[in-house]
Short mmCIF file of C-alpha atoms in Angstrom, two decimals:
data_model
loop_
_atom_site.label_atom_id
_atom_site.label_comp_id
_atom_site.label_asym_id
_atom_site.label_seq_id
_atom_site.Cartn_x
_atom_site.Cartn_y
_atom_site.Cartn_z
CA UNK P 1 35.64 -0.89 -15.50
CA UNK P 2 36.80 1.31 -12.64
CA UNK P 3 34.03 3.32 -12.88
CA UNK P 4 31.75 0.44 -12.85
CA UNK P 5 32.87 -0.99 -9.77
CA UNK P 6 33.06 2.49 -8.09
CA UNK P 7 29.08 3.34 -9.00
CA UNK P 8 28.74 -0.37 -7.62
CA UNK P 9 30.74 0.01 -4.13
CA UNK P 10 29.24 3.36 -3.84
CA UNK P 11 25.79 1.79 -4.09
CA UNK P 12 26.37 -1.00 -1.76
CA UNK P 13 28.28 1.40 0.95
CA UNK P 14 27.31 4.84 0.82
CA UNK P 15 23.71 4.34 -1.23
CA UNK P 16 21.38 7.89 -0.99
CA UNK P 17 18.35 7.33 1.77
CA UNK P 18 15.02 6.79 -0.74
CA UNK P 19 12.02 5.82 0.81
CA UNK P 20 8.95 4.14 -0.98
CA UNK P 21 5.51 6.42 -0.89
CA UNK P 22 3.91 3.40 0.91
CA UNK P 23 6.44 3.92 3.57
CA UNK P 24 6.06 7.84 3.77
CA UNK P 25 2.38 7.76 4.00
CA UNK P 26 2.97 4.72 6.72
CA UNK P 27 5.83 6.79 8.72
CA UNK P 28 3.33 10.15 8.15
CA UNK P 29 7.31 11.51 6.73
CA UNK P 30 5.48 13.83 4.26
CA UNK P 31 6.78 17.49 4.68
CA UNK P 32 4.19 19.46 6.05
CA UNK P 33 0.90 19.50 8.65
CA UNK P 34 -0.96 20.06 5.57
CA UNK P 35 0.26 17.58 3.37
CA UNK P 36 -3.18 14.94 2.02
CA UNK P 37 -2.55 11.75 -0.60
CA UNK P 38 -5.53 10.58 -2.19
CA UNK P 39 -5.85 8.02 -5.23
CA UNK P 40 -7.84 9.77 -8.10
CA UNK P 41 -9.67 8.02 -10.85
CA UNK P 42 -10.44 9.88 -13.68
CA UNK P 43 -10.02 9.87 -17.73
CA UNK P 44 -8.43 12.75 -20.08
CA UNK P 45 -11.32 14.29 -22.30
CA UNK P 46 -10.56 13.99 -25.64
CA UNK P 47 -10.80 18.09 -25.83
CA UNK P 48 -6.98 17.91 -24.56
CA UNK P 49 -6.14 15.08 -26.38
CA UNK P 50 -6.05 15.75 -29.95
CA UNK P 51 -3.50 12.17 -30.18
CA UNK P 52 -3.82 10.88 -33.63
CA UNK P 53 -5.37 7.62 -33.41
CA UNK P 54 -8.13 6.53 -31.66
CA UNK P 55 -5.92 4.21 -28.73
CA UNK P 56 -3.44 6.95 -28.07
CA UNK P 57 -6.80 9.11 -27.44
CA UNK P 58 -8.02 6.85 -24.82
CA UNK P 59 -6.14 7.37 -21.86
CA UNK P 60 -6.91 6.84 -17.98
CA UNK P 61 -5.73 7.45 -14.35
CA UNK P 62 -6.68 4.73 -12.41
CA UNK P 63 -6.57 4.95 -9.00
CA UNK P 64 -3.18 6.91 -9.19
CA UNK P 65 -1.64 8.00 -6.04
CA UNK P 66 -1.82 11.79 -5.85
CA UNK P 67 0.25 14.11 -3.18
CA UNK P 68 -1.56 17.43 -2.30
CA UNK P 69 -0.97 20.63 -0.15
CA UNK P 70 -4.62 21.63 1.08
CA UNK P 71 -5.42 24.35 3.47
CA UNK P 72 -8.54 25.43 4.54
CA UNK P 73 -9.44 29.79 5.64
CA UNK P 74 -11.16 28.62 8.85
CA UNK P 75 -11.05 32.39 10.44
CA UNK P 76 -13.41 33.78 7.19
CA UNK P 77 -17.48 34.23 6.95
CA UNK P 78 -19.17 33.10 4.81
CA UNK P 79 -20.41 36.47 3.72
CA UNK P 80 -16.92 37.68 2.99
CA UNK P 81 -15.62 34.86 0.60
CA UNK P 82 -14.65 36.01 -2.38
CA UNK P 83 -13.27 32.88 -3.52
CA UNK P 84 -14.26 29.23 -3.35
CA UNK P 85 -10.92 27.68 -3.90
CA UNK P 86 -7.48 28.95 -5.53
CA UNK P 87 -5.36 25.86 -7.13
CA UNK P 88 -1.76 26.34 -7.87
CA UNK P 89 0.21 24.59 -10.33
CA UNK P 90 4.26 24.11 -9.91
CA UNK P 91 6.55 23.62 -12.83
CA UNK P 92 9.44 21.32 -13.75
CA UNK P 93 11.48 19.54 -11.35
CA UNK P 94 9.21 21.66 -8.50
CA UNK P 95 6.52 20.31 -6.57
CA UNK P 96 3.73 22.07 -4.11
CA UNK P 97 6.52 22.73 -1.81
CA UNK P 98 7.76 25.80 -4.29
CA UNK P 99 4.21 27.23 -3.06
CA UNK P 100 4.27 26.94 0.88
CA UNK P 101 5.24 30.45 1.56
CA UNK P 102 2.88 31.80 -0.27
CA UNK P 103 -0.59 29.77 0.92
CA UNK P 104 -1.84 31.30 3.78
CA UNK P 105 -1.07 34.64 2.72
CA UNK P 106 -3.17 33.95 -1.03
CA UNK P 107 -5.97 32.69 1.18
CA UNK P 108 -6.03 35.58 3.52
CA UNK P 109 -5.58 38.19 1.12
CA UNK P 110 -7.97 36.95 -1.83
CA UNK P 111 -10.46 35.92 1.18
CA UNK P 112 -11.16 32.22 -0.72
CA UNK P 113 -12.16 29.10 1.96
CA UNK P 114 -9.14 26.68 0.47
CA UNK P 115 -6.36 26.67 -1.66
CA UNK P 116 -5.38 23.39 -3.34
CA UNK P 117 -1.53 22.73 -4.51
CA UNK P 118 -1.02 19.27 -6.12
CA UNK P 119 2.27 17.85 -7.52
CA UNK P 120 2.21 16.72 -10.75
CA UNK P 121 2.65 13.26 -11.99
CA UNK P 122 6.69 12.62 -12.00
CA UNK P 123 7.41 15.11 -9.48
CA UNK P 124 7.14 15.35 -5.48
CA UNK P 125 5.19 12.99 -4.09
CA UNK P 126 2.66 11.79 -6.31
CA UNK P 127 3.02 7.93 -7.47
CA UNK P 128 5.12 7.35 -10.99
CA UNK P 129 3.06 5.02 -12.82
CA UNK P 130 5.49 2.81 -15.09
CA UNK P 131 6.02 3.41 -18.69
CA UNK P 132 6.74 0.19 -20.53
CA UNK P 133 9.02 0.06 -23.53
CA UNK P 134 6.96 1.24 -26.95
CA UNK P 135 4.24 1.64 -25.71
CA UNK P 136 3.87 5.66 -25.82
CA UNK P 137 0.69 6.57 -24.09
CA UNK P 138 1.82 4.89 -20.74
CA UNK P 139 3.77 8.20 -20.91
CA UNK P 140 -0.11 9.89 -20.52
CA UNK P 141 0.06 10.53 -16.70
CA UNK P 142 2.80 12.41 -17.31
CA UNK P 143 1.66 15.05 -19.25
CA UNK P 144 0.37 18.61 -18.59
CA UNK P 145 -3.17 17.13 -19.39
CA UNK P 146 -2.99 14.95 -17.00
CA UNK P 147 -1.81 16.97 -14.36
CA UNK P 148 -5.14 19.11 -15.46
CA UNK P 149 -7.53 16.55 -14.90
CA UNK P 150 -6.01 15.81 -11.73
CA UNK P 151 -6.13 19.09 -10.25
CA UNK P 152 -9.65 19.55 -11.78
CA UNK P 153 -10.45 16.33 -9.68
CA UNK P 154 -9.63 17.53 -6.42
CA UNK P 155 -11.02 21.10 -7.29
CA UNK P 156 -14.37 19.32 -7.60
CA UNK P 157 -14.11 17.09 -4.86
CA UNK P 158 -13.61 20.25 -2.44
CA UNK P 159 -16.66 22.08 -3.89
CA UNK P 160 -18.57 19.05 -3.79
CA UNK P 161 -18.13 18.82 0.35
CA UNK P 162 -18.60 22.01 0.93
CA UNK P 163 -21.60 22.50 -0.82
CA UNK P 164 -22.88 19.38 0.91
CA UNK P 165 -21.45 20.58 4.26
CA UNK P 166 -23.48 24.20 3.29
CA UNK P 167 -26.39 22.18 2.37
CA UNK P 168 -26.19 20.27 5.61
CA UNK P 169 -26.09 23.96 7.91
CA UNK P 170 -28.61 25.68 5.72
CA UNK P 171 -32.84 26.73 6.20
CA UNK P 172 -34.50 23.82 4.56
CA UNK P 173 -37.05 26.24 3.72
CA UNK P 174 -34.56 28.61 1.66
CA UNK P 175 -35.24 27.02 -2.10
CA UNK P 176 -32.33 30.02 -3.45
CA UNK P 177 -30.49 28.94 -5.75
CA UNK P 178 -26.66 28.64 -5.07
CA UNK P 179 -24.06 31.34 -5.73
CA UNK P 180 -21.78 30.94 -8.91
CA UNK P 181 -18.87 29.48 -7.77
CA UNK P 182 -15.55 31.67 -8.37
CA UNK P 183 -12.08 30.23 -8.36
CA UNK P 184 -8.46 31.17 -8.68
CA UNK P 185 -6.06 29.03 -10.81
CA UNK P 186 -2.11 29.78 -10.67
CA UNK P 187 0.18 28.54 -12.90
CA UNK P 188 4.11 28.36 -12.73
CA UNK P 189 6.59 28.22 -15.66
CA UNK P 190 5.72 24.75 -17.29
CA UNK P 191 2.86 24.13 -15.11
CA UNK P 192 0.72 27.13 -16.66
CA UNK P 193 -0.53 24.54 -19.29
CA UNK P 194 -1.90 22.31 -16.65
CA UNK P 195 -3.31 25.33 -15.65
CA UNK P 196 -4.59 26.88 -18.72
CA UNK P 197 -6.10 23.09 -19.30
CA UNK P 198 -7.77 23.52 -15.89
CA UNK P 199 -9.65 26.53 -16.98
CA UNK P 200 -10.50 24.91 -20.58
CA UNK P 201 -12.32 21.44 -18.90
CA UNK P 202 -13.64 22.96 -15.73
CA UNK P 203 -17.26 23.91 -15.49
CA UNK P 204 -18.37 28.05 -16.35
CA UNK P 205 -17.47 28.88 -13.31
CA UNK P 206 -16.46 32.36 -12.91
CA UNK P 207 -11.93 31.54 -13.47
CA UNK P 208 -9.28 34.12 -12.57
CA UNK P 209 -5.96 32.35 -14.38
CA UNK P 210 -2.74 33.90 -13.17
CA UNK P 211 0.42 32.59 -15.42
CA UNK P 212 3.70 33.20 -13.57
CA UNK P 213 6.44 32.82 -15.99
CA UNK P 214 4.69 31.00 -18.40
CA UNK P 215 6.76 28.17 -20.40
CA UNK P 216 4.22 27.66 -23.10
CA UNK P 217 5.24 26.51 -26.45
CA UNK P 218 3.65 26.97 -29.81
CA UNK P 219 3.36 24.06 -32.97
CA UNK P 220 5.56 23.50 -35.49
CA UNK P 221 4.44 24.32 -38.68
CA UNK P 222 2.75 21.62 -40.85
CA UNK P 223 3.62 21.00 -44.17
CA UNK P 224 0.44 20.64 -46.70
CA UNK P 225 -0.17 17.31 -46.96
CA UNK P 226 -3.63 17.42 -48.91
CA UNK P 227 -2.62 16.95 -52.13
CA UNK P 228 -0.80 13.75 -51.13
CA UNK P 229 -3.15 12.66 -49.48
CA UNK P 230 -5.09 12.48 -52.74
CA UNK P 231 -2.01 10.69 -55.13
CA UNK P 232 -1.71 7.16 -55.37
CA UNK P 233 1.57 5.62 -53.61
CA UNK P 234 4.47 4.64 -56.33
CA UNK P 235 6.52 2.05 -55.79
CA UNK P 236 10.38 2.90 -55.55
CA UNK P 237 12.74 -0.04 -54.20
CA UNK P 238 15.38 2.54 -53.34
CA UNK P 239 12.71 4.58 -50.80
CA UNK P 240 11.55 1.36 -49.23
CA UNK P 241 14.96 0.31 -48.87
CA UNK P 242 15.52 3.79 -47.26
CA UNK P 243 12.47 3.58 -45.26
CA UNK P 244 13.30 -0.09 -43.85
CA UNK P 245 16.88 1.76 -42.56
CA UNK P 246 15.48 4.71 -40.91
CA UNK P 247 12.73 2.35 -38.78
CA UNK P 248 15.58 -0.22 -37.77
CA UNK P 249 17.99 3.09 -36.88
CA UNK P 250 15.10 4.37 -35.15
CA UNK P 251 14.54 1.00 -33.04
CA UNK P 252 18.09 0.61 -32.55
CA UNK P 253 18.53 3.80 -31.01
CA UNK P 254 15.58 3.67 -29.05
CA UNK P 255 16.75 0.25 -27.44
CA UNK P 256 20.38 2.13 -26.99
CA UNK P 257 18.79 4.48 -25.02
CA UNK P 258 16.91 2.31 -23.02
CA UNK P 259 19.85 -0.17 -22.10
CA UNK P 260 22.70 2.29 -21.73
CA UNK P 261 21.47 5.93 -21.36
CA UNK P 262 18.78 5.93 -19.37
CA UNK P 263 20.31 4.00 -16.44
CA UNK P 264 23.42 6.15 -16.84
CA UNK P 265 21.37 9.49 -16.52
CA UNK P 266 19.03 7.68 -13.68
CA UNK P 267 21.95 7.06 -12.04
CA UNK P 268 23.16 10.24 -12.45
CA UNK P 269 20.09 12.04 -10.99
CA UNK P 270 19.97 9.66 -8.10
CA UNK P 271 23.43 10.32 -6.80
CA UNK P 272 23.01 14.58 -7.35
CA UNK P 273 19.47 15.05 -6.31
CA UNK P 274 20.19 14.41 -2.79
CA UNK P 275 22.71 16.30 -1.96
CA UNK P 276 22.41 20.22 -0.71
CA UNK P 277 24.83 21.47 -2.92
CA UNK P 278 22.81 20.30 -6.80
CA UNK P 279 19.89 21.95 -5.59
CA UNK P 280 21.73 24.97 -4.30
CA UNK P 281 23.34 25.43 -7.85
CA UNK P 282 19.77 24.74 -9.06
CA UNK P 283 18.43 27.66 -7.35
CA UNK P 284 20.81 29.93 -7.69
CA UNK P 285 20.49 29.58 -11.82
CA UNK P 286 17.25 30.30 -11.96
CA UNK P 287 16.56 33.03 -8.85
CA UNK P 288 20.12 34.30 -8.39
CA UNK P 289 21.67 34.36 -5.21
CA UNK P 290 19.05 36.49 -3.37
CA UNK P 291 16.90 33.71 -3.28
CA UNK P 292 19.66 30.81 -2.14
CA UNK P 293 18.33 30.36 1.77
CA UNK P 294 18.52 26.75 3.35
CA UNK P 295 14.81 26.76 3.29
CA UNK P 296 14.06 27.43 -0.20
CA UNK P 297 16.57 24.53 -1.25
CA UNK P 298 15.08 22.38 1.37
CA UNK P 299 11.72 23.48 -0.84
CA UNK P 300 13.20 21.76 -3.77
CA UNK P 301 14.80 19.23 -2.55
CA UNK P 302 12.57 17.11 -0.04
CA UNK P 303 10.83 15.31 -2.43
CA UNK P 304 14.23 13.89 -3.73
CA UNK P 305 14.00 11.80 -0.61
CA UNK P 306 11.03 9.36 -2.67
CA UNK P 307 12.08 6.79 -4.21
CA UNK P 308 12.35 6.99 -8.07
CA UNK P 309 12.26 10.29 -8.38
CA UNK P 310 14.89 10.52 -11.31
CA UNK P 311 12.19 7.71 -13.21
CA UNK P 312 9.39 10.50 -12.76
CA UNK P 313 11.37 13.12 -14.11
CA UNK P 314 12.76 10.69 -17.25
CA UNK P 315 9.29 10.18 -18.13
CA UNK P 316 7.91 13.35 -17.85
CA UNK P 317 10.71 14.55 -20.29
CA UNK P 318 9.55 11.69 -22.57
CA UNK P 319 6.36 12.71 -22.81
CA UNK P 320 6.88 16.04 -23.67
CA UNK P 321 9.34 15.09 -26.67
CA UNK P 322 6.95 12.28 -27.80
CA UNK P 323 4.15 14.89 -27.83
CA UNK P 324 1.75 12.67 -25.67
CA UNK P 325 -1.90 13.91 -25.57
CA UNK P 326 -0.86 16.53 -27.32
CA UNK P 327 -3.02 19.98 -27.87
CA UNK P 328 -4.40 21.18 -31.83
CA UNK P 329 -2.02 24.16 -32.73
CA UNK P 330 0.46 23.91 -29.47
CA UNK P 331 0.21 25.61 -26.02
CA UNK P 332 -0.26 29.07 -27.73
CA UNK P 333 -3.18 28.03 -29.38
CA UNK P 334 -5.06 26.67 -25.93
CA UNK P 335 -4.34 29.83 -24.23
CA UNK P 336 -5.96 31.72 -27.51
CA UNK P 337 -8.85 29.06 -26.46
CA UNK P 338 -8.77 30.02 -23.32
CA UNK P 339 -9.22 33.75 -23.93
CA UNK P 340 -11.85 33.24 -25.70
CA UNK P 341 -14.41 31.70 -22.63
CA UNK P 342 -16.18 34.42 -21.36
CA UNK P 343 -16.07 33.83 -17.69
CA UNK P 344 -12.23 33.74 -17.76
CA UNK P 345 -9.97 36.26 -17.09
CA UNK P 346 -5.63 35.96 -17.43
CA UNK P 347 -3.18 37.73 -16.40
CA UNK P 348 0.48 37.51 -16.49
CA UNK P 349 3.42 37.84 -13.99
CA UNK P 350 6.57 37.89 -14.76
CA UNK P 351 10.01 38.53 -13.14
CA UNK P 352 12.13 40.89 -15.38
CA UNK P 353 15.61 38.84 -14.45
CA UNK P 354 14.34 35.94 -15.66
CA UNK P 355 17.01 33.61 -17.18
CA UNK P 356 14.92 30.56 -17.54
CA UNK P 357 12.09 31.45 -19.35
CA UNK P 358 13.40 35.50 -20.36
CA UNK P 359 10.53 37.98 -19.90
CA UNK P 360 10.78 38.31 -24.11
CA UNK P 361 8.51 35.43 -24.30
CA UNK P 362 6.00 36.66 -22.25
CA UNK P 363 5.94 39.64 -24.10
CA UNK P 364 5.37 38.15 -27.49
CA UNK P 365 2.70 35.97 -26.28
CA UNK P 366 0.70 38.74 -24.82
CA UNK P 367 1.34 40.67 -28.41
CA UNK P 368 0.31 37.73 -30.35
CA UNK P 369 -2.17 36.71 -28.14
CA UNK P 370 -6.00 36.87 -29.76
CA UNK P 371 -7.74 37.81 -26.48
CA UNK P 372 -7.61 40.49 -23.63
CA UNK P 373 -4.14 39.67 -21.22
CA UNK P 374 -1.80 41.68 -19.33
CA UNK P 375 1.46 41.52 -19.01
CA UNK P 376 2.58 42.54 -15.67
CA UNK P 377 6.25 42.67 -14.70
CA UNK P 378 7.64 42.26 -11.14
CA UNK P 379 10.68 44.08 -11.64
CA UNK P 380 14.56 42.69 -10.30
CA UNK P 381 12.48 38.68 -10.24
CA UNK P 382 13.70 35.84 -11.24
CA UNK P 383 12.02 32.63 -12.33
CA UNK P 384 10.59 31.77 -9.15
CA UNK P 385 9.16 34.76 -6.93
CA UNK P 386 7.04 33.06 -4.86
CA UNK P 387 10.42 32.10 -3.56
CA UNK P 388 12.06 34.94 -3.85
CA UNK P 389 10.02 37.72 -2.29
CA UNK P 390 6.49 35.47 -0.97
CA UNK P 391 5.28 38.98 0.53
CA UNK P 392 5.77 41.55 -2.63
CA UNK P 393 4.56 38.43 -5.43
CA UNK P 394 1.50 37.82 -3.32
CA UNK P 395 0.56 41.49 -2.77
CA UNK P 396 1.28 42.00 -6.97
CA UNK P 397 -1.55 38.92 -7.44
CA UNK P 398 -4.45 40.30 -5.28
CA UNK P 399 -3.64 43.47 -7.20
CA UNK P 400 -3.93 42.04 -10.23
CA UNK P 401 -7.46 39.81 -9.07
CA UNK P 402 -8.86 43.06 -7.75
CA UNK P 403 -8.42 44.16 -11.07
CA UNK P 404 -9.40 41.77 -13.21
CA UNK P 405 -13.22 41.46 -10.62
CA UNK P 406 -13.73 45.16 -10.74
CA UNK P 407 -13.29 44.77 -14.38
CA UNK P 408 -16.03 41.80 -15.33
#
């Protein structure tokens, strides 16, 4: 009871500054010069939805608010680009703000015209579209497919106006056909499945795919189920007994959760994220204390100022553990897929002090891995070096993009 009036008085008297997105975009509060919002309509192909009935296949963004860093190369020619556009893809509880250092040095040194970073449903400042009760494939935005067909959106969108805007300053008597188009896609920790979903769905374009501690997780083995399949069902009062238990247990708990853990958690979130000091702990367990400058916390935590942020992150989680548009054979299996395109090339970066996502994983991945990848490791980094040292992670990627053109 003391507790509950506490959380209550605190609320009323000392209650954490959250601002709706309506109000940001009104105010013009969003964190930097380059910062766009744009509502994207758009439907995830059943390619990366492999859901196993035909209405949890069928899911849709429409009109969702989405929050996007975008950042033209105005000072290159046209007969230097080597690039049309780079995307790059945060992970979890980041947002395009874990990228900022790093932009305008990826667009100068790769020589590309723009360079996309969107945040992902549930995190940042794109809209959290609600999930109602049961009803699993409201938890769709959410996922990593999502966040694919999302960044695949705005990828197209930007080569669509600039080949209109070339169109527009070209000979009309020059009938040449247009130059393949050529893009860079970066992915971050749990964002590299977005991105590996990017380079799956998007059209053969010639894709450079850079994972940067890549989170990606493999499916559970099946057990064979053919044989069943095949046997008529017996009737046994004890197992349908048994099987009555386990659904109500399973509803039970899943109201439980919904009534008295979730808010707890939410509430939770919503007091810590705002403060300095859970975002300072934050970064310093996953990029050690080199990394732990007012700036790069301020990175992290600025989107906390949005309102429902701790919602967005509840449902992201949800998705993930309800497998939601989920992908044949696991995230191991769609970068084997992935490999396998032949105008894609991967590469992988990752920081040897890792102790998020340790540098072992990386290392059986590439050994397991069906197609050509490199393992590349940026020796004394932690999970997040375009945090930790922009200049030396930036200079290892066009390194490793230099290689992989000289090599097609």
């Amino acid at each position: 009871v003391t507790v509950f009036f506490l959380a209550i008085l605190q609320d009323w008297y000392y209650a954490p500054s959250r601002f709706s997105t309506d109000t940001l975009i009104k105010k013009r509060w969003f964190p930097s010069r380059i910062s766009r919002y744009s509502a994207i309509d758009a439907e995830i192909p059943l390619e990366l939805n492999h859901g196993e009935s035909a209405d949890d296949a069928e899911i849709k963004l429409n009109g969702i608010g989405v929050h996007f860093l975008e950042l033209k190369n105005k000072m290159i020619r046209n007969d230097i680009v080597a690039f049309d556009v780079i995307h790059v893809m945060h992970g979890f509880g980041a947002s395009s703000l874990n990228w900022i250092y790093c932009i305008e040095p990826l667009l100068a040194k790769l020589s590309a015209k723009v360079l996309i970073a969107h945040d992902g449903v549930g995190f940042g400042f794109t809209e959290r579209p609600t999930t109602r009760f049961g009803v699993k494939k409201d938890a769709g935005a959410y996922t990593s497919a999502a966040w694919a067909v999302i960044g695949n959106s705005l990828v197209m969108d930007r080569l669509e106006k600039d080949g209109m805007k070339t169109l527009a300053e070209g000979d009309e008597d020059d009938n040449s056909l247009p130059p393949q188009k050529r893009v860079v896609l970066i992915g971050h920790s749990m964002g590299a499945a977005a991105t590996l979903k990017m380079a799956l769905t998007l059209p053969a374009f010639e894709k450079i795919v850079v994972l940067v501690a890549p989170a990606l997780v493999g499916c559970p083995p099946q057990e064979e189920t053919s044989d069943l399949l095949h046997q008529k069902p017996k009737l046994n009062a004890w197992k349908t007994v048994l099987r009555t238990i386990k659904v109500t247990g399973a509803i039970c708990f899943a109201y439980f959760q919904k009534i008295v853990v979730e808010p707890i958690i939410k509430y939770l979130l919503a007091r810590g994220v705002g403060t300095s000091g859970f975002w300072q702990v934050a970064m310093q367990q996953t990029c050690g204390k080199n990394a732990l400058s007012y700036e790069n916390c301020l990175a992290l935590q600025w989107p906390s100022i949005g309102r429902g942020w701790e919602d967005g992150l509840l449902a992201f989680a949800k998705s993930r553990v309800l497998s939601v548009c989920p992908y044949a054979g696991g995230e191991l299996e769609l970068l084997d897929d992935v490999l396998m395109l032949p105008e894609v090339s991967v590469v992988i970066i990752h920081g040897t002090n890792d102790t998020v996502v340790p540098i072992s994983m990386s290392r059986g991945i590439v050994k397991g891995a069906f197609g050509d990848i490199n393992l590349v490791e940026m020796e004394g980094a932690g999970h997040m070096p375009m945090l930790e040292n922009p200049v030396d992670f930036v200079d290892l990627v066009k390194a490793q993009v230099d290689r992989m053109v000289a090599a097609r």
